[in-house]
mmCIF file of C-alpha atoms in Angstrom:
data_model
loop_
_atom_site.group_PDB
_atom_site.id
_atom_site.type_symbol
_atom_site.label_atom_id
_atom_site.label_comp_id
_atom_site.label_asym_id
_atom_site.label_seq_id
_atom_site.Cartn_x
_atom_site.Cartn_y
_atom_site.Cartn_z
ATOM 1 C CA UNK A 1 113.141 65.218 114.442
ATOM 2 C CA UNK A 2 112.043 67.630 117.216
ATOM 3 C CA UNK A 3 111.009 65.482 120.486
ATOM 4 C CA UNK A 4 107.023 66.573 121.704
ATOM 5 C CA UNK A 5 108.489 67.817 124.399
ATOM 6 C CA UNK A 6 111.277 69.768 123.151
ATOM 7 C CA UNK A 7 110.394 73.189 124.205
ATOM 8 C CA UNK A 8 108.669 71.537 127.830
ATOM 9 C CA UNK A 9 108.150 74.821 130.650
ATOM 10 C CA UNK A 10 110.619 76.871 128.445
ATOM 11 C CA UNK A 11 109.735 80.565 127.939
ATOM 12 C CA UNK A 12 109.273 81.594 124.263
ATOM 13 C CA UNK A 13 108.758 85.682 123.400
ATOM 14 C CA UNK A 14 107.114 86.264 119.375
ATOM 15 C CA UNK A 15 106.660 89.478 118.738
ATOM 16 C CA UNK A 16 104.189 90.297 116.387
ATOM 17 C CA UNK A 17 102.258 87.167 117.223
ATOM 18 C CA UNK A 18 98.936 88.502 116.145
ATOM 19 C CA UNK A 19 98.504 86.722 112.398
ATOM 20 C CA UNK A 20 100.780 85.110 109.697
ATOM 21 C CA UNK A 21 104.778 84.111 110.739
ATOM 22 C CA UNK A 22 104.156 85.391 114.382
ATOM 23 C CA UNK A 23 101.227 83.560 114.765
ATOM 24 C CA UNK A 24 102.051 80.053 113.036
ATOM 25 C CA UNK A 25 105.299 80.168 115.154
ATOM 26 C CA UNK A 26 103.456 81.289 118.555
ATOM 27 C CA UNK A 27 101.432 78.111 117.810
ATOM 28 C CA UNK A 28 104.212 75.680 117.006
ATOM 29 C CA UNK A 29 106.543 76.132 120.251
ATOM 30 C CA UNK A 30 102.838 75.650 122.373
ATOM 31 C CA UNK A 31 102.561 72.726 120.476
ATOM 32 C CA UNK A 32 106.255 71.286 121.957
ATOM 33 C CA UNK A 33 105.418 72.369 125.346
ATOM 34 C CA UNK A 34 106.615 75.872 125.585
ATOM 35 C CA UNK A 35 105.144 78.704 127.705
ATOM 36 C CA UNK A 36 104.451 81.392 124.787
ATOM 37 C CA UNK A 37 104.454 84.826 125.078
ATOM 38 C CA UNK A 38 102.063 86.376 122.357
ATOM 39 C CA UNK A 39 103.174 90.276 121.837
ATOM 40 C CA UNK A 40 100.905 92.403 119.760
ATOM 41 C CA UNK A 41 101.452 95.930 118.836
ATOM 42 C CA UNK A 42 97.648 96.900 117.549
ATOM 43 C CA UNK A 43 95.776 93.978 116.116
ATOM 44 C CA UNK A 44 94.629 92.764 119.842
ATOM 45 C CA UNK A 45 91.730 90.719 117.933
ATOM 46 C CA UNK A 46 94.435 88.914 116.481
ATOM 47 C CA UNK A 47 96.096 88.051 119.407
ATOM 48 C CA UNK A 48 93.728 86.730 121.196
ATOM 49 C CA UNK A 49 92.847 84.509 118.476
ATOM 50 C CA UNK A 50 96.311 83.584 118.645
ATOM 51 C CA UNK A 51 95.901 82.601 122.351
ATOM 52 C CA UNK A 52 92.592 80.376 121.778
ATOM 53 C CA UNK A 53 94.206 78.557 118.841
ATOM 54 C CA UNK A 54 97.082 77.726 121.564
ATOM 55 C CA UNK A 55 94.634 76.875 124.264
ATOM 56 C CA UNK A 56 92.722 75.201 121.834
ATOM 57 C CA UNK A 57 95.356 72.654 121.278
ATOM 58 C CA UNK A 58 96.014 72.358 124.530
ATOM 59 C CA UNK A 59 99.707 74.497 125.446
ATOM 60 C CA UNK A 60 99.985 77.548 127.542
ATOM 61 C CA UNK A 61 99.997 81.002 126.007
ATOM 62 C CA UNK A 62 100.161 85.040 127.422
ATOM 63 C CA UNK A 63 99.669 88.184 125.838
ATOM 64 C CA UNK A 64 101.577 91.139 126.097
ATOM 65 C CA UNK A 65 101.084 94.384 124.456
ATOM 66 C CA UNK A 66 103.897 96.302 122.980
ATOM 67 C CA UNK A 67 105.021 98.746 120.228
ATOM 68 C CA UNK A 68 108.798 97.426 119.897
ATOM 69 C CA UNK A 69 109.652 100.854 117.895
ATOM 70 C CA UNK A 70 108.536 102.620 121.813
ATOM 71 C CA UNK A 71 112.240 101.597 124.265
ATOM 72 C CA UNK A 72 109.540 102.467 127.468
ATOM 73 C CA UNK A 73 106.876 99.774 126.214
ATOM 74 C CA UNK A 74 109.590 97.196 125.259
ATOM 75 C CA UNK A 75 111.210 97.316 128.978
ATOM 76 C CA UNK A 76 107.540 97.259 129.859
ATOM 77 C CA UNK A 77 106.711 94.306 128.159
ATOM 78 C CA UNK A 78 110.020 92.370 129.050
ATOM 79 C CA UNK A 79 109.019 93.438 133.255
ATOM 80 C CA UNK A 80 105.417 91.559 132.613
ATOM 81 C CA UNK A 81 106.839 89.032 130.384
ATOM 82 C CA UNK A 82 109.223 87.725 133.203
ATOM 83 C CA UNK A 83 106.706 87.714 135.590
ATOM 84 C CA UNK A 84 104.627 85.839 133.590
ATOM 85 C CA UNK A 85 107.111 82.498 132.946
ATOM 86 C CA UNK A 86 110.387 81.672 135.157
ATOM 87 C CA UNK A 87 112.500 82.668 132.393
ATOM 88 C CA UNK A 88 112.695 83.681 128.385
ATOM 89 C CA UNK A 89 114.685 80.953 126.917
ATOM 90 C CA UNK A 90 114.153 82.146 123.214
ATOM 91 C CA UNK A 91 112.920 85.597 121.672
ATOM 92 C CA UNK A 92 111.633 85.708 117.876
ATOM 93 C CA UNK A 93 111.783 89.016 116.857
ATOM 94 C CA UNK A 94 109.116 88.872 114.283
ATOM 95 C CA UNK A 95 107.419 92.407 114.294
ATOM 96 C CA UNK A 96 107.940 94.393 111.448
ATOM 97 C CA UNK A 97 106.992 97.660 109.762
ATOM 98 C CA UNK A 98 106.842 98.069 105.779
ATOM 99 C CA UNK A 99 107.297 100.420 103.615
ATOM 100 C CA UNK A 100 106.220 100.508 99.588
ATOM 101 C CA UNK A 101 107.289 104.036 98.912
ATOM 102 C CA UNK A 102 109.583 104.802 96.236
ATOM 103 C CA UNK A 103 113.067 105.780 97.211
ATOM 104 C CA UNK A 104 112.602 109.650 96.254
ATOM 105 C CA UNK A 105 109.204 109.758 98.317
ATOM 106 C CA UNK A 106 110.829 108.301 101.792
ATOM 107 C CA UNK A 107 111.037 111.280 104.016
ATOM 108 C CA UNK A 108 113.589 111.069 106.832
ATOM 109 C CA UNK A 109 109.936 110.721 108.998
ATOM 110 C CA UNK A 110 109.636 107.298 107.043
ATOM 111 C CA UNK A 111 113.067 105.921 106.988
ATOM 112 C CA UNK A 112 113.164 106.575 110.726
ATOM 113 C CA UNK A 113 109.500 105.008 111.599
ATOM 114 C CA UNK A 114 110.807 101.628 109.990
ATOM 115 C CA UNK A 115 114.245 102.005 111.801
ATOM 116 C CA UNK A 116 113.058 102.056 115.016
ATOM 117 C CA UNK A 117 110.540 98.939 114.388
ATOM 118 C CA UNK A 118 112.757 96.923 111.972
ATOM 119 C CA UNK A 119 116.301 97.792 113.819
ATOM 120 C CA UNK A 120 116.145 99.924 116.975
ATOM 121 C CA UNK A 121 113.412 97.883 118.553
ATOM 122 C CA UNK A 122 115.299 94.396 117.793
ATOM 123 C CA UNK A 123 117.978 95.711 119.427
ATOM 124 C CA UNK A 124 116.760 96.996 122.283
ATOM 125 C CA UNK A 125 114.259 94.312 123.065
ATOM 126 C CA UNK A 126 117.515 91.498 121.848
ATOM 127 C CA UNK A 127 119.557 93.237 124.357
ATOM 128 C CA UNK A 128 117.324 92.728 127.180
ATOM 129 C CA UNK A 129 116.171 89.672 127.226
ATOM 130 C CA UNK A 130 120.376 88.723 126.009
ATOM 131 C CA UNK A 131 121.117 90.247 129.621
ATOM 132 C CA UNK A 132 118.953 87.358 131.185
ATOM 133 C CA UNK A 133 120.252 84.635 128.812
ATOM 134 C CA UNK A 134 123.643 85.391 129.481
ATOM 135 C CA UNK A 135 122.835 84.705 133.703
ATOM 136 C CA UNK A 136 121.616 81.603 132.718
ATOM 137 C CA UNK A 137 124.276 80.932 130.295
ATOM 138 C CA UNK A 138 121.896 79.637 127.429
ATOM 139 C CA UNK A 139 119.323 81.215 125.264
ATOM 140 C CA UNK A 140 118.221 81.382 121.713
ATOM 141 C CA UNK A 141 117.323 84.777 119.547
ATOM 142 C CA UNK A 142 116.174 84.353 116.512
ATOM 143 C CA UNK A 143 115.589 87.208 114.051
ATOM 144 C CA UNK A 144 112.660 87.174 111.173
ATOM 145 C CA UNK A 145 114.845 88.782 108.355
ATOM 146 C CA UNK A 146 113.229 88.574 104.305
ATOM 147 C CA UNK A 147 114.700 87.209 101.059
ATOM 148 C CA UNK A 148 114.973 91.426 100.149
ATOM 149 C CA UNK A 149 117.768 91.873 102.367
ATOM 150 C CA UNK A 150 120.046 90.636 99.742
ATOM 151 C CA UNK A 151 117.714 90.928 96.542
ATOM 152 C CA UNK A 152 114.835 94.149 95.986
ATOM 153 C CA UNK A 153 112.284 94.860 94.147
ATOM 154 C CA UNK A 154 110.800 98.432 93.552
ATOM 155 C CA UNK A 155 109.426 100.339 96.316
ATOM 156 C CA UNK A 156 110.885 98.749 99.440
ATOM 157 C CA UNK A 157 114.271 101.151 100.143
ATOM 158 C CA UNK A 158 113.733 101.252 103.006
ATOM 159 C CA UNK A 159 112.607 97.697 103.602
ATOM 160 C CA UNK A 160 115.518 96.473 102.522
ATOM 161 C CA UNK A 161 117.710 98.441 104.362
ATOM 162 C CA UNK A 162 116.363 97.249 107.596
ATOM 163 C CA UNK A 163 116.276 93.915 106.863
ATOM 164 C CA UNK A 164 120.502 94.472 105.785
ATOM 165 C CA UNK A 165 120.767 95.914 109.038
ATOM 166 C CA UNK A 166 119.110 92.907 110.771
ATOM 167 C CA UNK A 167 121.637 90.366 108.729
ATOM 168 C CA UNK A 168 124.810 91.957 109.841
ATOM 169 C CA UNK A 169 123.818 92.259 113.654
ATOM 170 C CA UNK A 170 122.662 88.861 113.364
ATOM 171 C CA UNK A 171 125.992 87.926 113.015
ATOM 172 C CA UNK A 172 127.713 90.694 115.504
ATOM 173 C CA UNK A 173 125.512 89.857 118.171
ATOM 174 C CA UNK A 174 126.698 85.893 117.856
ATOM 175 C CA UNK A 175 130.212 86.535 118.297
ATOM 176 C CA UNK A 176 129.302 89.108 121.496
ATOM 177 C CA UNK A 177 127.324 86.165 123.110
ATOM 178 C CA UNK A 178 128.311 82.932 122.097
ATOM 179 C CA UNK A 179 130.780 82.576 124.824
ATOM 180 C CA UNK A 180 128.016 83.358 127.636
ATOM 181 C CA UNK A 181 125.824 80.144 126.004
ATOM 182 C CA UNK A 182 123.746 82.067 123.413
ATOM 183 C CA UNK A 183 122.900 81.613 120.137
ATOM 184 C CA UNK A 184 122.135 84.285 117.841
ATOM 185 C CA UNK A 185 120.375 83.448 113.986
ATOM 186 C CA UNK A 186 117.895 84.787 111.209
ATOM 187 C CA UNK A 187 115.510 83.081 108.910
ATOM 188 C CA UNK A 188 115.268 84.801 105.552
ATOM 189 C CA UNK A 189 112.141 83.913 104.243
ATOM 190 C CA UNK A 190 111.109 84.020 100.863
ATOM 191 C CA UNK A 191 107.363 84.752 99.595
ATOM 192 C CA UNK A 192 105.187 83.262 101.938
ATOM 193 C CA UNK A 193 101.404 83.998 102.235
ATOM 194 C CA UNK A 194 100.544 86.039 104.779
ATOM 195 C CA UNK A 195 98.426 89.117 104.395
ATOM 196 C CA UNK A 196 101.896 91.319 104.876
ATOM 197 C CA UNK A 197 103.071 89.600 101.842
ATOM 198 C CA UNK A 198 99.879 89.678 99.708
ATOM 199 C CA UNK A 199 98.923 93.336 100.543
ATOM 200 C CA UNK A 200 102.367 94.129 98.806
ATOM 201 C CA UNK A 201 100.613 93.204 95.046
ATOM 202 C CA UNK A 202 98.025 95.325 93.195
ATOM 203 C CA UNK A 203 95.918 92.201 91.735
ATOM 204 C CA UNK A 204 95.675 88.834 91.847
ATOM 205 C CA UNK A 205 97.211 89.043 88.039
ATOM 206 C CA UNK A 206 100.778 90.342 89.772
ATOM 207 C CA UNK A 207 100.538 87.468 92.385
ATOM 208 C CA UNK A 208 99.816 84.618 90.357
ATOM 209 C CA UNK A 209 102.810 85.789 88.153
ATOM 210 C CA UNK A 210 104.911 86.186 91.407
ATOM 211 C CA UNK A 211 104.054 82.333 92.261
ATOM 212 C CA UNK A 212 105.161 80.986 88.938
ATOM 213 C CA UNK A 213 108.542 82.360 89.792
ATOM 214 C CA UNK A 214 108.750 80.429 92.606
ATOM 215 C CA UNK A 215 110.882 77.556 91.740
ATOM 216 C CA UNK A 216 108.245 74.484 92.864
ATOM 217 C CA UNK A 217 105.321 77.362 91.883
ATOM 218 C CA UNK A 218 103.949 77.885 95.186
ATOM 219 C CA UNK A 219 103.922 80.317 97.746
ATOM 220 C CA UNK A 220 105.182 79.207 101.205
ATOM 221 C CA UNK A 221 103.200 78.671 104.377
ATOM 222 C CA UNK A 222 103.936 80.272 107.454
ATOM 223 C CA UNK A 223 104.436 77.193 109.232
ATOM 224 C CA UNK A 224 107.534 76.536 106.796
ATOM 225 C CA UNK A 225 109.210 79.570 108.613
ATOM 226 C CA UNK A 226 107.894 78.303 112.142
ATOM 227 C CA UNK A 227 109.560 74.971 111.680
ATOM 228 C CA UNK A 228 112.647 76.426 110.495
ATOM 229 C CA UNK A 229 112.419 78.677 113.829
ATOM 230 C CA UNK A 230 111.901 75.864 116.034
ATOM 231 C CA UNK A 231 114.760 73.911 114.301
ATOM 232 C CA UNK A 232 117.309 76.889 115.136
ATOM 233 C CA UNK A 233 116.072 77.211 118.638
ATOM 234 C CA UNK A 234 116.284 73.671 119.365
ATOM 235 C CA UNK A 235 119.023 71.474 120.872
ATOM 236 C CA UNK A 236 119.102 69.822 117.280
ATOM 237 C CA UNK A 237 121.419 73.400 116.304
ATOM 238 C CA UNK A 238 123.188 73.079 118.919
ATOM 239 C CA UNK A 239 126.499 73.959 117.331
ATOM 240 C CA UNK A 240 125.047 76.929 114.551
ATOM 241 C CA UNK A 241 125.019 80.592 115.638
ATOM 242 C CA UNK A 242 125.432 83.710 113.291
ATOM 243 C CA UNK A 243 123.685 81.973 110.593
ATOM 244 C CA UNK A 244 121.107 83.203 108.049
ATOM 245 C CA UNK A 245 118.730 80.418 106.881
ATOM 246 C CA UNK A 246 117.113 81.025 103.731
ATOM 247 C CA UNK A 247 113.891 79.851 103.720
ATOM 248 C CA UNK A 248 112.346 80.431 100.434
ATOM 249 C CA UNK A 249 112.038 77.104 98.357
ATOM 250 C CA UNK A 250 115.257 78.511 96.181
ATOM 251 C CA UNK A 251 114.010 81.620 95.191
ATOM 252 C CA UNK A 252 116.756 83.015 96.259
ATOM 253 C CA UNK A 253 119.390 81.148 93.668
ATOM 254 C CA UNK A 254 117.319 81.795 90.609
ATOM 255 C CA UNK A 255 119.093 83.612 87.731
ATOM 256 C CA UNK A 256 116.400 86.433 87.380
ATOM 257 C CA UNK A 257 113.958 86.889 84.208
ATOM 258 C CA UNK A 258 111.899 83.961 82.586
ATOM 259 C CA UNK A 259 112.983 80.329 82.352
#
């Protein structure tokens, strides 16, 4: 069990803070004494509701504005995000772009666009904020991967690709920094309900029939995936790097059709 004070005057970086998985986690470090840094590419409504909900409950929140697919705004973002708390202990790298476009109808414009969000911008922003972690000789990056790097469904090539990608430099970038203190993992997370998730399904029909596959019939919460993040940023995993936590209430080890 995490200790109230668990994440007390450490610096904590979500991208794509704004609503859903960003948001829930944003909330959850404030709540064990973290100094949050809320990034928001568009949706700066969002954020700021993000921020009151932290104030709110009491913890200590910032917003920063960033496209993480842009290299110039991530470098600005990480220059204002270290002046804004003594150091960034963890970075969530939660912002994502989608795609539902059928493989034949992906131009190279496309592919690219979700590249440079999904992989290019993790990397670049990951190496950064690595460079100060590795001074320090501690820090935690987690990566917000999805159940579809391993399985698919139709219409999310690209999608899936990226979130492959984000797997297999999970575990690269372990092995390049655990020996400077740093620990490197990804939460896969299954179908949780978030409007990312929900805007993916033509009617309410095709989602009910999505939740009944879930074994336990539900859709997650995105809380389940901010717990999970705390867990692997905590002292409690301590001893796991290069890891790849499912988090999808065994969706993920279902024999596929009807049961």
């Amino acid at each position: 069990m995490l200790d109230k004070q668990a994440f007390a005057g450490k610096g904590v970086l979500v991208t794509g803070a704004s609503r859903g998985i960003g948001r829930a986690t944003a909330m959850a470090f404030a709540r064990y004494g973290a100094n949050v840094i809320i990034n928001y590419r568009a949706d700066e409504v969002g954020a700021r509701e993000t921020l009151e909900q932290i104030k709110h409950a009491g913890g200590i929140g910032f917003i920063v504005q960033a496209d993480v697919a842009d290299p110039s705004a991530v470098e600005r973002m990480v220059s204002q995000a270290e002046g804004l708390v003594s150091s960034i202990d963890v970075l969530v790298n939660n912002a994502a772009a989608f795609n539902r476009s059928s493989f034949l109808d992906v131009s190279l414009e496309d592919l690219d666009a979700s590249f440079n969000t999904n992989v290019r911008g993790v990397y670049h922003l990951s190496q950064l904020i690595a460079k100060g972690m590795v001074q320090r000789r501690q820090g935690s990056i987690i990566h917000i991967s999805s159940i579809l790097a391993k399985l698919s469904v139709p219409k999310r090539s690209v999608y899936c690709a990226t979130k492959g990608a984000i797997e297999s430099l999970t575990k690269a970038m372990a092995l390049d920094l655990v020996d400077y203190g740093v620990r490197v993992n990804a939460i896969a997370p299954g179908l949780i309900g978030t409007e990312a998730m929900t805007a993916g399904f033509g009617s309410d029909t095709m989602l009910a029939e999505m939740e009944s596959h879930i074994p336990g019939g539900k859709f997650g919460d995105p809380m389940d995936i901010a717990n999970a993040v705390m867990f692997l940023a905590s002292d409690l995993a301590g001893y796991i790097t290069g890891v790849v936590l499912p988090v999808d209430m065994g969706l993920s080890a279902r024999e596929a059709g009807p049961v």
